[in-house]
Short mmCIF file of C-alpha atoms (C1' of nucleotides) in Angstrom, two decimals:
data_model
loop_
_atom_site.label_atom_id
_atom_site.label_comp_id
_atom_site.label_asym_id
_atom_site.label_seq_id
_atom_site.Cartn_x
_atom_site.Cartn_y
_atom_site.Cartn_z
CA UNK A 620 35.11 -2.93 19.56
CA UNK A 621 31.28 -4.06 21.63
CA UNK A 622 29.23 -0.75 21.26
CA UNK A 623 26.58 -0.83 23.25
CA UNK A 624 24.12 -2.17 20.27
CA UNK A 625 20.36 -1.27 22.75
CA UNK A 626 21.76 2.25 23.04
CA UNK A 627 22.27 2.69 19.73
CA UNK A 628 18.41 1.90 18.89
CA UNK A 629 17.35 3.45 21.75
CA UNK A 630 18.87 7.52 20.41
CA UNK A 631 17.96 6.55 16.90
CA UNK A 632 13.76 6.02 18.08
CA UNK A 633 14.32 2.24 16.67
CA UNK A 634 13.85 0.23 20.11
CA UNK A 635 9.91 -0.80 20.95
CA UNK A 636 9.79 -3.69 23.50
CA UNK A 637 12.26 -6.72 24.39
CA UNK A 638 12.64 -9.12 26.70
CA UNK A 639 14.41 -8.28 29.65
CA UNK A 640 17.77 -8.97 30.01
CA UNK A 641 18.47 -8.66 26.70
CA UNK A 642 20.49 -5.90 27.05
CA UNK A 643 22.70 -7.24 29.26
CA UNK A 644 23.56 -9.44 27.15
CA UNK A 645 24.29 -7.81 24.42
CA UNK A 646 26.76 -5.47 25.81
CA UNK A 647 28.12 -8.44 27.42
CA UNK A 648 29.27 -10.35 24.83
CA UNK A 649 29.22 -11.41 20.76
CA UNK A 650 26.23 -12.67 19.99
CA UNK A 651 24.05 -14.53 16.90
CA UNK A 652 20.72 -12.22 16.16
CA UNK A 653 18.90 -12.55 13.05
CA UNK A 654 15.99 -11.06 11.79
CA UNK A 655 13.03 -12.87 9.38
CA UNK A 656 12.13 -11.54 5.96
CA UNK A 657 9.28 -12.46 4.18
CA UNK A 658 8.97 -13.17 0.48
CA UNK A 659 5.89 -11.15 -0.21
CA UNK A 660 7.79 -9.32 -3.27
CA UNK A 661 10.44 -9.74 -5.72
CA UNK A 662 12.64 -6.96 -4.23
CA UNK A 663 12.93 -5.34 -0.52
CA UNK A 664 10.36 -2.62 0.21
CA UNK A 665 11.74 1.08 1.70
CA UNK A 666 10.03 -0.72 5.19
CA UNK A 667 11.88 -3.40 5.21
CA UNK A 668 14.97 -0.88 5.45
CA UNK A 669 14.31 -0.45 8.91
CA UNK A 670 15.03 -4.00 10.05
CA UNK A 671 17.76 -4.24 7.46
CA UNK A 672 19.35 -1.30 9.60
CA UNK A 673 19.29 -2.93 12.87
CA UNK A 674 20.89 -6.05 11.85
CA UNK A 675 23.56 -3.26 10.12
CA UNK A 676 23.76 -1.80 13.45
CA UNK A 677 24.06 -5.34 14.98
CA UNK A 678 27.04 -6.40 13.67
CA UNK A 679 28.72 -2.03 13.76
CA UNK A 680 27.91 -3.10 16.99
CA UNK A 681 30.64 -6.39 16.93
CA UNK A 682 27.38 -9.02 17.15
CA UNK A 683 26.82 -11.75 14.65
CA UNK A 684 24.08 -11.12 12.20
CA UNK A 685 21.85 -13.54 10.24
CA UNK A 686 18.71 -13.01 7.66
CA UNK A 687 16.11 -15.76 7.67
CA UNK A 688 14.29 -15.28 4.48
CA UNK A 689 11.28 -17.30 4.82
CA UNK A 690 11.26 -19.77 2.05
CA UNK A 691 8.86 -21.89 4.79
CA UNK A 692 6.95 -19.20 6.49
CA UNK A 693 6.42 -17.40 3.16
CA UNK A 694 4.47 -20.35 1.99
CA UNK A 695 2.21 -20.32 5.02
CA UNK A 696 1.37 -16.51 5.45
CA UNK A 697 1.52 -13.95 8.47
CA UNK A 698 -1.45 -13.06 9.83
CA UNK A 699 0.05 -10.76 12.34
CA UNK A 700 -1.29 -7.20 11.55
CA UNK A 701 -3.50 -8.65 8.10
CA UNK A 702 -7.56 -8.47 8.69
CA UNK A 703 -7.05 -10.73 5.75
CA UNK A 704 -6.79 -14.29 4.90
CA UNK A 705 -3.50 -13.88 2.14
CA UNK A 706 -3.16 -15.49 -1.01
CA UNK A 707 -0.87 -17.87 -0.95
CA UNK A 708 1.92 -17.41 -3.44
CA UNK A 709 3.05 -19.64 -6.35
CA UNK A 710 6.56 -21.83 -5.52
CA UNK A 711 8.00 -20.24 -8.23
CA UNK A 712 7.31 -16.30 -7.58
CA UNK A 713 8.08 -17.44 -3.96
CA UNK A 714 11.27 -18.75 -5.18
CA UNK A 715 11.99 -15.72 -7.71
CA UNK A 716 11.34 -13.36 -4.58
CA UNK A 717 13.45 -15.18 -2.43
CA UNK A 718 16.68 -14.37 -4.44
CA UNK A 719 16.06 -11.57 -5.69
CA UNK A 720 14.97 -10.52 -1.40
CA UNK A 721 18.58 -12.55 -0.93
CA UNK A 722 20.57 -10.71 -3.42
CA UNK A 723 19.61 -7.13 -1.77
CA UNK A 724 20.96 -7.90 1.91
CA UNK A 725 24.25 -9.28 0.73
CA UNK A 726 24.55 -5.26 -0.34
CA UNK A 727 24.30 -4.25 3.33
CA UNK A 728 26.15 -6.53 5.28
CA UNK A 729 29.33 -7.57 6.05
CA UNK A 730 30.07 -11.31 5.03
CA UNK A 731 33.35 -11.87 5.94
CA UNK A 732 34.83 -10.04 8.78
CA UNK A 733 35.62 -12.79 10.81
CA UNK A 734 33.33 -14.28 13.50
CA UNK A 735 31.09 -11.49 12.71
CA UNK A 736 30.26 -12.37 9.44
CA UNK A 737 26.73 -11.59 8.49
CA UNK A 738 24.83 -14.95 7.35
CA UNK A 739 21.84 -15.69 5.04
CA UNK A 740 19.79 -18.42 5.94
CA UNK A 741 16.41 -20.12 4.40
CA UNK A 742 13.97 -21.32 7.13
CA UNK A 743 12.54 -23.55 4.16
CA UNK A 744 15.94 -25.72 4.31
CA UNK A 745 14.66 -27.03 7.53
CA UNK A 746 11.07 -27.43 7.07
CA UNK A 747 11.18 -29.51 3.89
CA UNK A 748 12.14 -32.57 5.27
CA UNK A 749 10.17 -31.71 8.25
CA UNK A 750 6.87 -34.07 8.25
CA UNK A 751 3.35 -32.43 9.17
CA UNK A 752 3.15 -35.36 11.77
CA UNK A 753 6.70 -34.71 13.06
CA UNK A 754 5.87 -31.27 13.37
CA UNK A 755 2.89 -31.72 15.49
CA UNK A 756 4.33 -34.15 17.57
CA UNK A 757 7.30 -32.29 17.93
CA UNK A 758 6.66 -28.88 18.06
CA UNK A 759 3.07 -28.71 18.56
CA UNK A 760 3.32 -30.79 21.41
CA UNK A 761 4.97 -27.77 23.56
CA UNK A 762 2.60 -25.30 23.06
CA UNK A 763 -0.74 -24.90 24.46
CA UNK A 764 -3.63 -23.91 22.04
CA UNK A 765 -5.00 -21.00 24.94
CA UNK A 766 -1.01 -19.17 24.33
CA UNK A 767 -1.56 -19.53 20.77
CA UNK A 768 -4.77 -18.30 21.09
CA UNK A 769 -3.91 -15.15 23.12
CA UNK A 770 -1.51 -13.71 20.48
CA UNK A 771 -3.39 -10.36 19.15
CA UNK A 772 -2.65 -11.63 15.66
CA UNK A 773 -5.23 -14.12 16.50
CA UNK A 774 -7.53 -12.28 18.39
CA UNK A 775 -8.35 -9.64 15.85
CA UNK A 776 -9.35 -12.11 13.24
CA UNK A 777 -11.59 -13.65 15.50
CA UNK A 778 -14.33 -11.86 14.30
CA UNK A 779 -13.24 -12.30 10.36
CA UNK A 780 -12.08 -15.46 10.19
CA UNK A 781 -8.69 -17.08 9.59
CA UNK A 782 -7.22 -20.75 7.99
CA UNK A 783 -5.81 -23.14 10.01
CA UNK A 784 -2.72 -22.42 7.80
CA UNK A 785 -2.38 -18.79 9.26
CA UNK A 786 -3.50 -19.93 12.54
CA UNK A 787 -0.24 -22.35 12.86
CA UNK A 788 1.89 -19.54 11.81
CA UNK A 789 3.49 -18.37 15.45
CA UNK A 790 4.04 -22.21 15.52
CA UNK A 791 6.40 -21.86 11.99
CA UNK A 792 8.14 -18.83 12.99
CA UNK A 793 8.98 -20.23 16.38
CA UNK A 794 10.12 -23.25 15.28
CA UNK A 795 12.55 -20.79 13.21
CA UNK A 796 14.02 -19.29 16.33
CA UNK A 797 14.21 -22.64 18.35
CA UNK A 798 16.17 -24.62 15.25
CA UNK A 799 18.77 -21.17 14.90
CA UNK A 800 19.18 -20.94 18.92
CA UNK A 801 20.05 -25.18 18.87
CA UNK A 802 21.74 -25.45 15.79
CA UNK A 803 23.63 -22.33 15.21
CA UNK A 804 23.87 -20.90 19.13
CA UNK A 805 21.10 -17.61 17.63
CA UNK A 806 20.71 -16.20 21.12
CA UNK A 807 18.03 -12.84 20.17
CA UNK A 808 15.64 -12.41 17.55
CA UNK A 809 14.82 -9.09 16.39
CA UNK A 810 11.77 -7.49 14.23
CA UNK A 811 9.09 -4.99 14.00
CA UNK A 812 6.56 -4.85 16.59
CA UNK A 813 4.25 -6.58 14.71
CA UNK A 814 6.73 -9.47 15.17
CA UNK A 815 5.98 -9.60 18.21
CA UNK A 816 3.84 -12.60 19.11
CA UNK A 817 5.63 -14.25 16.80
CA UNK A 818 8.51 -13.89 18.48
CA UNK A 819 8.13 -14.91 21.93
CA UNK A 820 6.60 -18.00 20.46
CA UNK A 821 10.01 -18.23 19.75
CA UNK A 822 11.38 -17.73 23.29
CA UNK A 823 8.60 -19.58 24.88
CA UNK A 824 9.21 -23.04 22.75
CA UNK A 825 12.99 -22.82 23.49
CA UNK A 826 12.71 -22.91 27.00
CA UNK A 827 9.88 -25.82 26.56
CA UNK A 828 11.63 -27.79 24.22
CA UNK A 829 15.00 -26.81 24.91
CA UNK A 830 15.03 -25.51 28.81
CA UNK A 831 17.24 -22.72 27.18
CA UNK A 832 16.54 -19.24 27.19
CA UNK A 833 16.35 -16.48 24.66
CA UNK A 834 15.93 -13.12 23.91
CA UNK A 835 14.85 -10.31 21.72
CA UNK A 836 14.01 -6.91 20.92
CA UNK A 837 12.03 -5.04 18.46
CA UNK A 838 11.71 -2.31 16.59
CA UNK A 839 8.56 0.29 16.75
CA UNK A 840 6.20 0.56 13.37
CA UNK A 841 7.08 3.40 11.31
CA UNK A 842 4.69 5.24 10.70
CA UNK A 843 4.60 9.03 9.51
CA UNK A 844 3.64 12.10 10.97
CA UNK A 845 -0.15 12.18 9.76
CA UNK A 846 -0.46 8.67 10.86
CA UNK A 847 -0.30 7.29 7.77
CA UNK A 848 1.66 4.08 6.38
CA UNK A 849 5.19 4.43 5.61
CA UNK A 850 6.87 3.41 2.45
CA UNK A 851 4.80 4.65 -0.18
CA UNK A 852 4.89 7.29 -2.88
CA UNK A 853 2.27 8.35 -4.57
CA UNK A 854 3.31 5.88 -7.60
CA UNK A 855 2.77 2.91 -4.67
CA UNK A 856 5.29 1.13 -2.64
CA UNK A 857 8.72 2.48 -2.75
CA UNK A 858 10.77 -0.28 -3.64
CA UNK A 859 14.77 -0.91 -3.34
CA UNK A 860 14.81 -2.75 -6.82
CA UNK A 861 16.46 0.22 -9.48
CA UNK A 862 14.01 -1.44 -12.11
CA UNK A 863 10.85 -1.59 -9.82
CA UNK A 864 11.78 2.24 -8.61
CA UNK A 865 14.38 4.40 -10.62
CA UNK A 866 16.90 6.02 -7.98
CA UNK A 867 15.41 9.38 -9.04
CA UNK A 868 12.12 8.27 -7.59
CA UNK A 869 14.36 7.05 -4.63
CA UNK A 870 15.64 9.83 -3.73
CA UNK A 871 12.96 12.16 -4.44
CA UNK A 872 10.46 10.22 -1.33
CA UNK A 873 13.08 10.88 0.87
CA UNK A 874 13.63 14.28 0.22
CA UNK A 875 9.84 14.46 0.19
CA UNK A 876 9.80 14.05 3.83
CA UNK A 877 8.05 15.85 6.31
CA UNK A 878 9.85 18.61 8.76
CA UNK A 879 8.69 15.86 11.15
CA UNK A 880 9.12 12.99 9.45
CA UNK A 881 13.19 13.53 8.13
CA UNK A 882 13.46 13.51 12.21
CA UNK A 883 12.94 10.81 12.64
CA UNK A 884 14.02 9.10 9.21
CA UNK A 885 17.51 10.33 9.57
CA UNK A 886 18.12 8.44 13.15
CA UNK A 887 16.75 5.12 11.56
CA UNK A 888 18.15 5.15 8.00
CA UNK A 889 21.70 6.72 7.99
CA UNK A 890 24.36 6.08 9.99
CA UNK A 891 25.13 8.60 10.95
CA UNK A 892 26.00 9.37 14.35
CA UNK A 893 24.35 11.40 17.01
CA UNK A 894 26.62 14.24 16.89
CA UNK A 895 26.19 14.20 13.33
CA UNK A 896 22.37 14.17 13.72
CA UNK A 897 22.02 17.47 16.23
CA UNK A 898 24.23 19.24 14.03
CA UNK A 899 21.71 18.75 10.49
CA UNK A 900 19.07 19.30 13.14
CA UNK A 901 20.12 22.83 14.20
CA UNK A 902 20.70 23.22 10.68
CA UNK A 903 17.59 23.03 9.72
CA UNK A 904 15.86 24.59 12.22
CA UNK A 905 17.58 28.34 11.33
CA UNK A 906 15.90 27.74 7.98
CA UNK A 907 13.54 25.10 7.58
CA UNK A 908 12.60 26.42 3.83
CA UNK A 909 16.23 25.05 2.42
CA UNK A 910 15.25 21.30 3.71
CA UNK A 911 18.58 20.61 5.26
CA UNK A 912 17.85 17.17 7.03
CA UNK A 913 15.78 16.18 3.91
CA UNK A 914 18.90 16.70 1.62
CA UNK A 915 21.15 14.92 3.67
CA UNK A 916 18.54 11.93 4.36
CA UNK A 917 18.02 10.99 0.40
CA UNK A 918 21.84 12.03 0.29
CA UNK A 919 22.59 8.92 2.09
CA UNK A 920 20.15 6.33 1.84
CA UNK A 921 20.00 6.60 -2.10
CA UNK A 922 23.70 6.46 -2.16
CA UNK A 923 24.23 3.66 0.18
CA UNK A 924 21.05 1.63 -1.27
CA UNK A 925 21.82 2.34 -5.13
CA UNK A 926 25.42 4.89 -5.42
CA UNK A 927 26.93 7.44 -5.64
CA UNK A 928 26.24 8.31 -9.26
CA UNK A 929 22.94 7.30 -9.03
CA UNK A 930 22.50 10.08 -6.57
CA UNK A 931 24.32 12.65 -7.97
CA UNK A 932 21.84 12.77 -11.15
CA UNK A 933 18.87 12.48 -9.52
CA UNK A 934 20.36 15.57 -7.49
CA UNK A 935 21.03 16.86 -10.62
CA UNK A 936 17.66 15.98 -12.11
CA UNK A 937 15.70 16.98 -9.53
CA UNK A 938 17.21 20.40 -10.01
CA UNK A 939 16.15 20.92 -13.13
CA UNK A 940 13.13 19.57 -12.80
CA UNK A 941 12.61 21.76 -9.53
CA UNK A 942 14.50 24.25 -9.68
CA UNK A 943 14.20 28.54 -10.80
CA UNK A 944 14.84 28.08 -14.61
CA UNK A 945 12.07 26.47 -16.44
CA UNK A 946 11.48 26.17 -19.66
CA UNK A 947 15.19 27.86 -20.76
CA UNK A 948 16.87 25.40 -18.62
CA UNK A 949 15.10 22.69 -20.22
CA UNK A 950 15.65 23.60 -23.38
CA UNK A 951 19.27 24.21 -23.20
CA UNK A 952 19.98 20.74 -21.67
CA UNK A 953 22.16 18.99 -24.36
CA UNK A 954 20.10 16.06 -25.66
CA UNK A 955 22.06 13.63 -23.13
CA UNK A 956 22.29 15.50 -20.41
CA UNK A 957 18.01 15.46 -20.65
CA UNK A 958 17.91 11.63 -21.45
CA UNK A 959 20.57 11.37 -18.11
CA UNK A 960 18.15 13.68 -16.62
CA UNK A 961 14.86 11.81 -17.35
CA UNK A 962 16.61 8.35 -16.80
CA UNK A 963 14.05 6.13 -14.96
CA UNK A 964 10.82 8.68 -16.59
CA UNK A 965 8.51 6.89 -18.60
CA UNK A 966 8.70 7.57 -22.35
CA UNK A 967 6.97 7.33 -25.32
CA UNK A 968 8.45 7.27 -28.67
CA UNK A 969 6.01 9.32 -31.64
CA UNK A 970 6.48 9.48 -35.12
CA UNK A 971 6.78 13.57 -36.14
CA UNK A 972 4.63 13.14 -38.99
CA UNK A 973 2.23 12.72 -36.61
CA UNK A 974 2.45 15.76 -34.31
CA UNK A 975 2.67 18.48 -37.64
CA UNK A 976 -0.61 17.12 -38.97
CA UNK A 977 -1.51 18.48 -35.26
CA UNK A 978 -2.43 16.28 -32.64
CA UNK A 979 -5.24 17.46 -30.05
CA UNK A 980 -3.79 17.50 -26.81
CA UNK A 981 -6.34 15.21 -25.10
CA UNK A 982 -6.47 12.85 -27.25
CA UNK A 983 -2.40 12.66 -27.82
CA UNK A 984 -1.85 12.43 -23.85
CA UNK A 985 -4.52 9.56 -23.75
CA UNK A 986 -5.04 7.02 -26.84
CA UNK A 987 -1.29 7.94 -28.29
CA UNK A 988 0.62 7.94 -24.94
CA UNK A 989 -1.42 6.37 -22.69
CA UNK A 990 0.01 9.07 -19.92
CA UNK A 991 -3.87 9.42 -19.40
CA UNK A 992 -6.13 6.17 -19.37
CA UNK A 993 -9.29 8.17 -20.99
CA UNK A 994 -9.27 11.01 -22.55
CA UNK A 995 -12.06 12.55 -20.07
CA UNK A 996 -9.44 11.67 -17.95
CA UNK A 997 -7.07 14.54 -19.55
CA UNK A 998 -9.02 16.31 -20.34
CA UNK A 999 -10.68 16.69 -16.77
CA UNK A 1000 -6.87 16.80 -15.75
CA UNK A 1001 -6.26 19.63 -18.13
CA UNK A 1002 -9.46 21.23 -17.08
CA UNK A 1003 -8.27 21.22 -13.19
CA UNK A 1004 -4.87 22.47 -13.97
CA UNK A 1005 -2.85 20.05 -13.74
CA UNK A 1006 -1.43 19.40 -17.04
CA UNK A 1007 1.89 20.84 -18.20
CA UNK A 1008 4.05 20.79 -21.56
CA UNK A 1009 7.61 21.20 -21.29
CA UNK A 1010 6.74 23.27 -17.89
CA UNK A 1011 4.09 25.04 -19.64
CA UNK A 1012 0.75 24.68 -18.33
CA UNK A 1013 -1.77 23.58 -20.07
CA UNK A 1014 -4.85 25.97 -20.15
CA UNK A 1015 -6.73 24.94 -22.87
CA UNK A 1016 -8.79 21.80 -22.89
CA UNK A 1017 -8.75 22.27 -27.11
CA UNK A 1018 -5.05 22.78 -27.48
CA UNK A 1019 -3.60 21.33 -30.39
CA UNK A 1020 -0.23 20.15 -30.65
CA UNK A 1021 1.52 21.00 -33.90
CA UNK A 1022 5.51 20.13 -33.63
CA UNK A 1023 6.56 23.17 -32.48
CA UNK A 1024 6.81 22.31 -28.63
CA UNK A 1025 9.92 20.24 -29.05
CA UNK A 1026 12.70 20.64 -26.93
CA UNK A 1027 16.18 19.37 -28.53
CA UNK A 1028 13.71 19.26 -31.46
CA UNK A 1029 13.64 16.09 -30.28
CA UNK A 1030 11.77 15.56 -26.77
CA UNK A 1031 8.21 17.09 -25.43
CA UNK A 1032 7.96 16.59 -21.33
CA UNK A 1033 4.72 15.84 -20.44
CA UNK A 1034 3.56 17.00 -16.46
CA UNK A 1035 1.21 15.19 -14.60
CA UNK A 1036 0.99 17.44 -11.61
CA UNK A 1037 3.76 18.17 -10.10
CA UNK A 1038 5.64 15.71 -9.77
CA UNK A 1039 4.75 13.07 -12.37
CA UNK A 1040 6.72 13.88 -15.71
CA UNK A 1041 6.56 11.62 -18.75
CA UNK A 1042 9.39 12.16 -21.73
CA UNK A 1043 7.53 11.59 -25.29
CA UNK A 1044 10.92 11.48 -28.17
CA UNK A 1045 9.53 12.85 -31.70
CA UNK A 1046 11.59 10.80 -33.73
"C1'" G B 1345 -26.55 -30.75 11.49
"C1'" G B 1346 -29.82 -26.53 13.83
"C1'" G B 1347 -30.77 -21.30 14.83
"C1'" G B 1348 -28.99 -16.33 13.89
"C1'" A B 1349 -26.72 -11.89 11.74
"C1'" G B 1350 -24.85 -10.66 6.93
"C1'" A B 1351 -22.71 -9.23 1.47
"C1'" U B 1352 -23.49 -1.44 -1.27
"C1'" A B 1353 -17.91 1.64 -4.78
"C1'" G B 1354 -10.28 0.80 -3.27
"C1'" C B 1355 -11.91 0.63 2.71
"C1'" C B 1356 -15.52 1.88 6.18
"C1'" A B 1357 -20.51 2.96 5.70
"C1'" A B 1358 -26.08 5.58 4.82
"C1'" G B 1359 -29.61 3.80 1.44
"C1'" U B 1360 -35.17 -0.98 2.61
"C1'" G B 1361 -39.90 0.08 -4.27
"C1'" G B 1362 -39.57 5.49 -7.79
"C1'" C B 1363 -36.57 12.35 -6.46
"C1'" C B 1364 -29.74 6.67 -6.34
"C1'" A B 1365 -24.21 6.23 -10.11
"C1'" A B 1366 -26.56 5.39 -4.62
"C1'" C B 1367 -25.47 10.52 2.21
"C1'" G B 1368 -21.51 10.90 4.72
"C1'" G B 1369 -16.26 9.39 6.07
"C1'" C B 1370 -11.22 7.50 4.70
"C1'" A B 1371 -7.97 6.98 0.96
"C1'" A B 1372 -6.16 8.25 -3.87
"C1'" C B 1373 -5.33 12.34 -7.89
"C1'" A B 1374 -5.30 17.37 -8.99
"C1'" G B 1375 -5.16 23.08 -7.78
"C1'" A B 1376 -4.79 27.52 -4.34
"C1'" C B 1377 -1.31 28.58 -0.23
"C1'" U B 1378 3.91 27.10 0.73
"C1'" G B 1379 10.03 25.02 1.17
"C1'" U B 1380 8.85 19.56 -4.22
"C1'" A B 1381 7.32 19.84 3.83
"C1'" A B 1382 3.19 20.21 7.75
"C1'" A B 1383 -2.23 21.97 8.15
"C1'" U B 1384 -5.96 24.68 5.71
"C1'" C B 1385 -9.33 25.41 1.45
"C1'" U B 1386 -11.50 23.61 -2.98
"C1'" G B 1387 -12.22 20.67 -7.51
"C1'" U B 1388 -12.27 15.48 -8.74
"C1'" C B 1389 -12.86 10.13 -7.57
"C1'" C B 1390 -17.83 2.95 -11.78
"C1'" U B 1391 -16.39 3.22 -17.13
"C1'" C B 1392 -16.23 5.75 -21.75
"C1'" U B 1393 -17.80 10.62 -23.39
"C1'" U B 1394 -18.10 15.06 -28.98
"C1'" C B 1395 -19.39 17.61 -21.95
"C1'" G B 1396 -24.97 18.06 -24.00
"C1'" G B 1397 -24.86 12.84 -22.57
"C1'" A B 1398 -24.37 7.06 -23.27
"C1'" G B 1399 -23.74 2.29 -21.03
"C1'" U B 1400 -22.66 -1.14 -16.82
"C1'" U B 1401 -23.33 -1.42 -11.13
"C1'" C B 1402 -25.00 -2.38 -4.66
"C1'" A B 1403 -22.34 -11.44 -3.17
"C1'" U B 1404 -24.88 -14.73 -8.18
"C1'" A B 1405 -28.95 -16.37 -11.04
"C1'" G B 1406 -33.82 -16.03 -11.71
"C1'" G B 1407 -38.94 -13.38 -10.93
"C1'" U B 1408 -42.52 -9.78 -9.58
"C1'" U B 1409 -43.46 -4.63 -10.80
"C1'" C B 1410 -45.01 0.87 -15.14
"C1'" A B 1411 -40.84 0.97 -11.68
"C1'" A B 1412 -35.94 -2.72 -7.53
"C1'" A B 1413 -29.72 -1.64 -4.19
"C1'" U B 1414 -34.26 -2.10 -1.50
"C1'" C B 1415 -39.91 -7.19 -2.46
"C1'" C B 1416 -40.39 -12.76 -3.77
"C1'" U B 1417 -37.19 -17.49 -5.09
"C1'" A B 1418 -32.85 -20.37 -5.49
"C1'" U B 1419 -27.66 -20.46 -5.08
"C1'" U B 1420 -22.66 -19.03 -3.20
"C1'" C B 1421 -19.71 -16.76 0.86
"C1'" U B 1422 -18.64 -14.90 5.30
"C1'" C B 1423 -19.35 -14.47 10.32
"C1'" C B 1424 -22.07 -15.68 15.37
"C1'" C B 1425 -23.91 -18.89 18.55
"C1'" C B 1426 -26.12 -24.25 19.48
"C1'" A B 1427 -25.11 -29.67 18.16
#
RNA sequence: GGGGAGAUAGCCAAGUGGCCAACGGCAACAGACUGUAAAUCUGUCCUCUUCGGAGUUCAUAGGUUCAAAUCCUAUUCUCCCCA
């Protein structure tokens, strides 16, 4: 049952670094390992999915995965990879974020499979009764300032400044590892490569304070092939929460991956086997235009994060919005189909009478519907050829809507650019 | 506490009396090309606009001047060095 976890990570491109001995340990016995999640938002984003997948593979390899939500560390703020001091979250927000993330994590792991059932822990539970004095005596005493100062996360901030709060972060996180090692027999911590410094502070603490040995491995920072940050779309962060990023948009995010990125993503974000991936890549190369990889990727991830039916509607919507048939296929849709296609697309309601007396498109798109922030912006966009109504490009800045452009006698489809849709409901 | 450097649009960064809504780069958005890709090219990119303009900016508050991002004064904040 115990498959080689590290091997699995390697071929998927998910292994960045590991402490010597980690691979041997994991190949030899079933272990407990954990990954921490930072409660900076009330939903995990696709970026966090990397760590989620790491835990999933960990469990599939027969180990016991523990997801740690950072009720305590979230109060401090991790300086890793940040060039500026972070704002502290208030307690209510923090609690809300923790609850939401917890619910999402539960979706991916198996909590009922015997000895390697997953677990979720909150480090606030062991920090809430730990006094400051106790902490600096019992924990701080074991780690030297010199050691802490040498960390990249600290060095990078020497020029721009860093509060004591964030400086202490590595100790706080280090103690998590120590605590879990001591109380739950956790031997391995995993995380993104930016967490390396924090993680080894933990192993160091275990060595010095507990005279024990612990292991760690990190996953690479996922970047797009053009070097930019992974996980953002035109409309911002891509979240796992359907209310924050609709399944349609989520699906589109993956579908829009470049060829190069799709190869990387399909290894990281799906559970497809090495052979299946290789087969897909072959197929893809024969005719890159069909975007076999992107389709497989988007399908797999959307189904696992949302559901089969969410995937099907996203697929259908995509077919209609980007398919060959343009206005005809739109006008042939039943009202119900239309609405389901546009589920998750911003909608505005407008009275029919308003349109019938003639509504200048510029005013309509800005002041009336808020699709554009101002008339000037709407005007510029139209002039630049970036606005379509019912998939027909609006050529004339002075165009006046008359109420004749209704689909199903009830809807107007406004398109900003190629990929941003708005549905106007006329009543 | 002393000394030094600095604060310009989302970010980086030029500008050191008028030609400045402020060079350039990045990011972002749109267009062309394409495969809803990449690369490339083009346009937009402080706010509003009847596209003629109008309004508000260069840490903050005052001041000098016909005229200030640029000079002066005070204040706030940041970094570095010394104590």
